[in-house]
Amino acid sequence: MGDENPIYLNDSAIKKLLSWDTLIPTVENVLSAISNKDESESIQPPRLLMPIPSRHGVMLCMPSFCGSQNIFGFKVVSSFPKNIERGLPSINGLITLLDSETGRVKMMLEANEITAWRTAAASAVATKHMYKGEKKVLAILGAGVQGKSHALAMQHLFQFSEVRIWNRTFERAKVLCAELGNWAKPFESIELCVQGANVIVTTTYASESIIDMAWLQTGAHINAVGANRNHYSELPLDVYKHSTVVVDAWDSARNELRGLIDSGIELFCELGELIREVKRLPGTSKFTIFQSLGMSLEDIATAKLIYNQVSKAK
């Protein structure tokens, strides 16, 4: 296909090609690969971040390469939180899949669906490897795109008996639950939403902590996904101090979680190290946290998964 024009897919076409059964293992494999320092030639520099203060937005550029997975490409994404007020997605972007041997463009894909799906897939993988207890109650804070994708991914993989959804605007939580079905329940109170929850997912733009440690059940696992000024504003510092914190990639974490590190919070390991069983959770913390920053390799691996499907169909 080297002489053909690059393939372009929009979000609606991408959505038809994605499934949790193939995506979750794909994301699990690439998370493992980035942590395999001995056998994998993986390059994933910290993302370049360009603030756009006059528009309350930010642009991020993320290249990556993984020799063992034959993955090469980049993602450019913008985050404009005020888009929600306009009825538009807050995150928009483009993913470009390159040929790892020649550098030629193979495919360009809109990034919204892939970002939503691969982020939720990573949280599902983290929950699989970090929380071994009874997966009975799931609490999701935030009823936007990520809230929805996480509800679908988690329920697909774990079949929680109760899925709770909270949103700053209760009506939005009710709308999402209506879309998901009668297995999801909207909550007006964050406290009631997280009380007794085995697994919690935070997917908000909160600039200040929205959780009190006293509300949390000992042993709870948290997938911290949301972002504002930083990637850790949703949770209070005392929760971090009583948690084992796992990240997706060291280089990005050391750069983007500098404020957390400077506050005395130790980052335990990469998720891939748990997947490969070169590290084990200590079991002495009250909580576990997967601090999800999002990896370009997850995006490019998803793009390659889609590319392979499209190529076979030709």
Short mmCIF file of C-alpha atoms in Angstrom, two decimals:
data_model
loop_
_atom_site.label_atom_id
_atom_site.label_comp_id
_atom_site.label_asym_id
_atom_site.label_seq_id
_atom_site.Cartn_x
_atom_site.Cartn_y
_atom_site.Cartn_z
CA MET A 1 0.00 0.00 0.00
CA GLY A 2 3.09 2.21 -0.15
CA ASP A 3 2.01 3.99 -3.34
CA GLU A 4 -1.54 4.69 -2.21
CA ASN A 5 -2.79 7.89 -0.71
CA PRO A 6 -3.02 7.97 3.10
CA ILE A 7 -6.31 6.78 4.55
CA TYR A 8 -8.41 9.30 6.46
CA LEU A 9 -11.09 8.30 8.95
CA ASN A 10 -13.45 10.51 10.92
CA ASP A 11 -14.80 9.74 14.37
CA SER A 12 -18.03 8.15 13.16
CA ALA A 13 -16.13 5.66 10.99
CA ILE A 14 -13.63 4.96 13.79
CA LYS A 15 -16.39 4.21 16.29
CA LYS A 16 -17.70 1.42 14.06
CA LEU A 17 -14.27 -0.23 13.97
CA LEU A 18 -13.48 -0.22 17.69
CA SER A 19 -14.40 -2.92 20.21
CA TRP A 20 -13.39 -3.41 23.82
CA ASP A 21 -12.50 -7.05 23.15
CA THR A 22 -9.66 -6.06 20.82
CA LEU A 23 -8.75 -2.64 22.20
CA ILE A 24 -8.22 -3.50 25.88
CA PRO A 25 -5.61 -6.21 25.07
CA THR A 26 -3.96 -3.85 22.56
CA VAL A 27 -3.60 -1.12 25.18
CA GLU A 28 -2.41 -3.67 27.74
CA ASN A 29 0.30 -4.85 25.33
CA VAL A 30 1.60 -1.35 24.60
CA LEU A 31 1.63 -0.44 28.31
CA SER A 32 3.72 -3.54 28.88
CA ALA A 33 6.02 -2.69 25.97
CA ILE A 34 6.84 0.82 27.22
CA SER A 35 8.04 -0.72 30.50
CA ASN A 36 10.15 -3.42 28.87
CA LYS A 37 13.48 -1.59 28.95
CA ASP A 38 15.49 -4.67 27.94
CA GLU A 39 13.76 -5.75 24.75
CA SER A 40 11.69 -2.86 23.45
CA GLU A 41 13.01 0.16 21.60
CA SER A 42 10.36 2.59 22.83
CA ILE A 43 10.63 6.34 22.42
CA GLN A 44 7.94 8.58 23.87
CA PRO A 45 9.18 12.07 24.79
CA PRO A 46 7.22 14.17 27.28
CA ARG A 47 4.43 15.90 25.42
CA LEU A 48 4.95 19.46 24.20
CA LEU A 49 2.35 21.70 25.80
CA MET A 50 1.45 25.10 24.39
CA PRO A 51 -1.03 27.17 26.46
CA ILE A 52 -3.52 29.39 24.64
CA PRO A 53 -4.49 31.70 27.53
CA SER A 54 -6.78 34.03 25.58
CA ARG A 55 -9.00 31.05 24.70
CA HIS A 56 -8.58 29.19 28.01
CA GLY A 57 -7.14 26.32 26.02
CA VAL A 58 -4.04 24.27 25.49
CA MET A 59 -2.46 22.40 22.59
CA LEU A 60 -0.42 19.23 23.06
CA CYS A 61 1.89 17.45 20.63
CA MET A 62 2.87 13.82 21.28
CA PRO A 63 5.17 11.72 19.06
CA SER A 64 6.03 8.08 19.80
CA PHE A 65 7.78 5.01 18.43
CA CYS A 66 7.88 1.38 19.59
CA GLY A 67 10.08 -1.00 17.62
CA SER A 68 8.78 -4.25 19.11
CA GLN A 69 5.19 -3.29 18.32
CA ASN A 70 6.07 -1.70 14.95
CA ILE A 71 4.29 1.49 16.01
CA PHE A 72 5.26 4.97 14.83
CA GLY A 73 3.30 8.21 14.71
CA PHE A 74 2.11 11.27 16.55
CA LYS A 75 -0.94 12.94 18.00
CA VAL A 76 -1.82 16.62 18.09
CA VAL A 77 -4.67 17.53 20.42
CA SER A 78 -6.32 20.65 21.78
CA SER A 79 -8.20 20.99 25.06
CA PHE A 80 -10.75 23.80 25.36
CA PRO A 81 -12.90 23.26 28.50
CA LYS A 82 -15.29 26.09 27.56
CA ASN A 83 -16.37 24.06 24.52
CA ILE A 84 -18.73 22.19 26.83
CA GLU A 85 -20.78 25.38 27.17
CA ARG A 86 -20.97 25.51 23.36
CA GLY A 87 -22.18 21.94 23.09
CA LEU A 88 -18.85 20.88 21.54
CA PRO A 89 -16.27 18.29 22.62
CA SER A 90 -13.69 19.82 24.95
CA ILE A 91 -10.91 17.73 23.41
CA ASN A 92 -10.21 17.62 19.67
CA GLY A 93 -7.25 16.36 17.72
CA LEU A 94 -5.65 14.37 14.93
CA ILE A 95 -3.64 11.14 15.04
CA THR A 96 -1.18 10.30 12.27
CA LEU A 97 0.06 6.74 11.78
CA LEU A 98 3.45 6.55 10.01
CA ASP A 99 5.27 3.64 8.40
CA SER A 100 7.96 2.66 10.91
CA GLU A 101 10.39 1.70 8.12
CA THR A 102 9.98 4.66 5.75
CA GLY A 103 8.24 7.40 7.75
CA ARG A 104 5.51 7.70 5.10
CA VAL A 105 2.02 8.65 6.22
CA LYS A 106 -0.23 5.58 6.30
CA MET A 107 -3.36 6.91 7.99
CA MET A 108 -4.79 10.06 9.57
CA LEU A 109 -7.59 9.75 12.09
CA GLU A 110 -9.73 12.12 14.09
CA ALA A 111 -8.70 11.75 17.71
CA ASN A 112 -11.87 12.19 19.77
CA GLU A 113 -13.16 8.61 19.68
CA ILE A 114 -9.71 7.07 19.97
CA THR A 115 -8.83 9.30 22.95
CA ALA A 116 -12.05 8.36 24.74
CA TRP A 117 -11.72 4.64 24.06
CA ARG A 118 -8.00 4.17 24.71
CA THR A 119 -8.13 6.20 27.95
CA ALA A 120 -10.94 4.05 29.28
CA ALA A 121 -9.15 0.91 28.09
CA ALA A 122 -6.04 1.95 30.05
CA SER A 123 -8.12 2.49 33.19
CA ALA A 124 -9.69 -0.94 32.72
CA VAL A 125 -6.22 -2.49 32.41
CA ALA A 126 -5.08 -0.61 35.53
CA THR A 127 -8.11 -1.82 37.47
CA LYS A 128 -7.45 -5.39 36.34
CA HIS A 129 -3.87 -5.34 37.64
CA MET A 130 -4.24 -3.02 40.64
CA TYR A 131 -7.54 -4.01 42.26
CA LYS A 132 -8.01 -7.67 43.10
CA GLY A 133 -11.01 -7.27 45.41
CA GLU A 134 -14.71 -7.66 44.71
CA LYS A 135 -15.71 -5.41 41.83
CA LYS A 136 -19.22 -4.65 43.03
CA VAL A 137 -19.65 -0.84 43.03
CA LEU A 138 -18.18 1.52 40.44
CA ALA A 139 -18.39 5.30 40.95
CA ILE A 140 -17.67 7.64 38.04
CA LEU A 141 -17.28 11.36 38.66
CA GLY A 142 -17.99 13.30 35.49
CA ALA A 143 -20.65 12.57 32.89
CA GLY A 144 -18.83 13.78 29.80
CA VAL A 145 -17.19 11.79 27.01
CA GLN A 146 -14.67 10.15 29.33
CA GLY A 147 -17.32 9.36 31.93
CA LYS A 148 -19.34 7.53 29.31
CA SER A 149 -16.42 5.63 27.79
CA HIS A 150 -15.20 4.55 31.23
CA ALA A 151 -18.65 3.31 32.21
CA LEU A 152 -18.83 1.22 29.04
CA ALA A 153 -15.29 -0.17 29.28
CA MET A 154 -15.52 -1.01 32.98
CA GLN A 155 -18.91 -2.63 32.69
CA HIS A 156 -17.81 -4.62 29.65
CA LEU A 157 -14.77 -6.05 31.42
CA PHE A 158 -15.95 -6.39 35.02
CA GLN A 159 -19.78 -6.38 35.12
CA PHE A 160 -20.16 -4.27 38.27
CA SER A 161 -23.44 -4.86 40.07
CA GLU A 162 -23.84 -1.10 40.59
CA VAL A 163 -22.54 1.77 38.47
CA ARG A 164 -22.95 5.26 39.91
CA ILE A 165 -22.58 8.49 37.92
CA TRP A 166 -22.09 11.95 39.43
CA ASN A 167 -21.77 15.20 37.54
CA ARG A 168 -21.57 18.84 38.60
CA THR A 169 -24.86 19.26 36.77
CA PHE A 170 -27.21 16.52 37.96
CA GLU A 171 -29.29 16.69 34.78
CA ARG A 172 -26.25 15.68 32.74
CA ALA A 173 -25.69 12.66 34.99
CA LYS A 174 -29.31 11.65 34.45
CA VAL A 175 -28.96 12.01 30.67
CA LEU A 176 -25.86 9.81 30.59
CA CYS A 177 -27.51 7.14 32.73
CA ALA A 178 -30.49 7.13 30.39
CA GLU A 179 -28.09 6.55 27.47
CA LEU A 180 -26.25 3.77 29.27
CA GLY A 181 -29.30 1.87 30.49
CA ASN A 182 -30.85 0.82 33.77
CA TRP A 183 -27.51 -0.52 35.08
CA ALA A 184 -26.30 3.07 35.71
CA LYS A 185 -27.67 5.33 38.47
CA PRO A 186 -27.27 9.14 38.69
CA PHE A 187 -26.15 10.70 41.99
CA GLU A 188 -26.51 14.30 43.13
CA SER A 189 -23.99 13.94 45.96
CA ILE A 190 -20.31 13.12 45.38
CA GLU A 191 -20.08 11.82 48.94
CA LEU A 192 -22.91 9.34 48.47
CA CYS A 193 -21.61 8.41 45.03
CA VAL A 194 -18.16 7.33 46.25
CA GLN A 195 -19.12 5.91 49.66
CA GLY A 196 -18.64 2.15 49.60
CA ALA A 197 -17.36 2.17 46.01
CA ASN A 198 -14.73 -0.44 45.21
CA VAL A 199 -13.48 1.40 42.12
CA ILE A 200 -13.67 5.14 41.44
CA VAL A 201 -12.96 7.00 38.21
CA THR A 202 -12.47 10.78 38.19
CA THR A 203 -13.02 12.39 34.78
CA THR A 204 -13.63 16.06 35.57
CA TYR A 205 -12.00 19.43 34.91
CA ALA A 206 -12.06 20.24 38.63
CA SER A 207 -9.32 22.67 39.64
CA GLU A 208 -9.73 21.77 43.31
CA SER A 209 -10.24 18.51 45.16
CA ILE A 210 -13.75 17.09 44.86
CA ILE A 211 -13.25 14.12 47.21
CA ASP A 212 -12.77 13.86 50.98
CA MET A 213 -10.66 10.92 52.16
CA ALA A 214 -13.21 10.16 54.90
CA TRP A 215 -15.74 9.23 52.21
CA LEU A 216 -13.56 6.48 50.72
CA GLN A 217 -13.68 2.80 51.54
CA THR A 218 -10.31 1.40 52.62
CA GLY A 219 -8.85 -0.60 49.77
CA ALA A 220 -10.62 1.41 47.06
CA HIS A 221 -8.89 1.80 43.71
CA ILE A 222 -9.00 5.17 41.92
CA ASN A 223 -8.38 5.83 38.23
CA ALA A 224 -7.50 9.54 38.19
CA VAL A 225 -8.16 10.66 34.62
CA GLY A 226 -9.38 14.26 34.69
CA ALA A 227 -7.19 17.28 34.04
CA ASN A 228 -7.21 21.00 34.70
CA ARG A 229 -4.16 23.05 35.66
CA ASN A 230 -2.50 19.75 36.40
CA HIS A 231 -3.44 16.09 36.35
CA TYR A 232 -3.92 15.64 40.09
CA SER A 233 -6.22 18.44 41.25
CA GLU A 234 -9.29 16.20 41.65
CA LEU A 235 -7.91 14.32 44.65
CA PRO A 236 -6.71 15.81 47.95
CA LEU A 237 -3.08 15.44 48.94
CA ASP A 238 -3.94 13.24 51.94
CA VAL A 239 -5.47 10.64 49.62
CA TYR A 240 -2.23 10.55 47.63
CA LYS A 241 -0.22 10.26 50.85
CA HIS A 242 -2.17 7.14 51.81
CA SER A 243 -2.05 5.58 48.33
CA THR A 244 0.24 3.53 46.13
CA VAL A 245 0.44 5.64 42.98
CA VAL A 246 1.10 4.01 39.60
CA VAL A 247 1.66 5.91 36.33
CA ASP A 248 1.52 4.98 32.67
CA ALA A 249 4.99 6.27 31.66
CA TRP A 250 7.86 7.53 33.82
CA ASP A 251 9.12 10.32 31.56
CA SER A 252 5.74 12.00 31.26
CA ALA A 253 4.96 11.51 34.95
CA ARG A 254 8.22 13.02 36.18
CA ASN A 255 7.58 16.03 33.97
CA GLU A 256 3.84 16.59 34.40
CA LEU A 257 3.46 15.45 38.01
CA ARG A 258 6.34 17.55 39.30
CA GLY A 259 4.07 19.41 41.71
CA LEU A 260 2.86 16.13 43.18
CA ILE A 261 6.40 14.83 43.54
CA ASP A 262 7.54 18.10 45.12
CA SER A 263 4.75 17.66 47.68
CA GLY A 264 6.40 14.45 48.84
CA ILE A 265 4.27 11.94 46.94
CA GLU A 266 6.20 8.89 45.73
CA LEU A 267 5.29 7.41 42.37
CA PHE A 268 5.60 3.66 42.82
CA CYS A 269 6.01 2.27 39.31
CA GLU A 270 4.73 2.17 35.75
CA LEU A 271 1.59 0.16 35.07
CA GLY A 272 3.56 -1.90 32.54
CA GLU A 273 5.82 -3.11 35.35
CA LEU A 274 2.78 -4.59 37.10
CA ILE A 275 1.56 -6.14 33.86
CA ARG A 276 4.97 -7.76 33.30
CA GLU A 277 5.10 -8.75 37.00
CA VAL A 278 8.49 -7.15 37.59
CA LYS A 279 6.87 -5.11 40.36
CA ARG A 280 4.17 -5.98 42.89
CA LEU A 281 1.93 -3.59 44.81
CA PRO A 282 3.08 -3.35 48.44
CA GLY A 283 -0.38 -3.84 49.97
CA THR A 284 0.33 -1.45 52.84
CA SER A 285 -1.55 1.59 51.51
CA LYS A 286 -5.19 2.45 52.18
CA PHE A 287 -5.84 3.10 48.49
CA THR A 288 -4.35 2.57 45.04
CA ILE A 289 -4.29 5.24 42.33
CA PHE A 290 -3.64 4.89 38.63
CA GLN A 291 -2.60 8.40 37.61
CA SER A 292 -3.54 8.41 33.94
CA LEU A 293 -1.69 10.95 31.83
CA GLY A 294 -2.38 9.26 28.52
CA MET A 295 0.32 7.94 26.22
CA SER A 296 0.79 8.67 22.56
CA LEU A 297 1.71 5.01 22.13
CA GLU A 298 -1.83 4.11 23.19
CA ASP A 299 -3.19 6.34 20.44
CA ILE A 300 -0.83 5.03 17.77
CA ALA A 301 -1.41 1.41 18.79
CA THR A 302 -5.16 2.01 18.45
CA ALA A 303 -4.62 3.65 15.07
CA LYS A 304 -2.60 0.64 13.91
CA LEU A 305 -5.33 -1.72 15.13
CA ILE A 306 -7.83 0.22 13.00
CA TYR A 307 -5.44 0.38 10.04
CA ASN A 308 -5.03 -3.39 10.07
CA GLN A 309 -8.80 -3.85 10.00
CA VAL A 310 -9.24 -1.42 7.12
CA SER A 311 -6.36 -3.02 5.16
CA LYS A 312 -7.85 -6.51 5.52
CA ALA A 313 -11.21 -5.24 4.25
CA LYS A 314 -9.68 -3.94 1.02
#
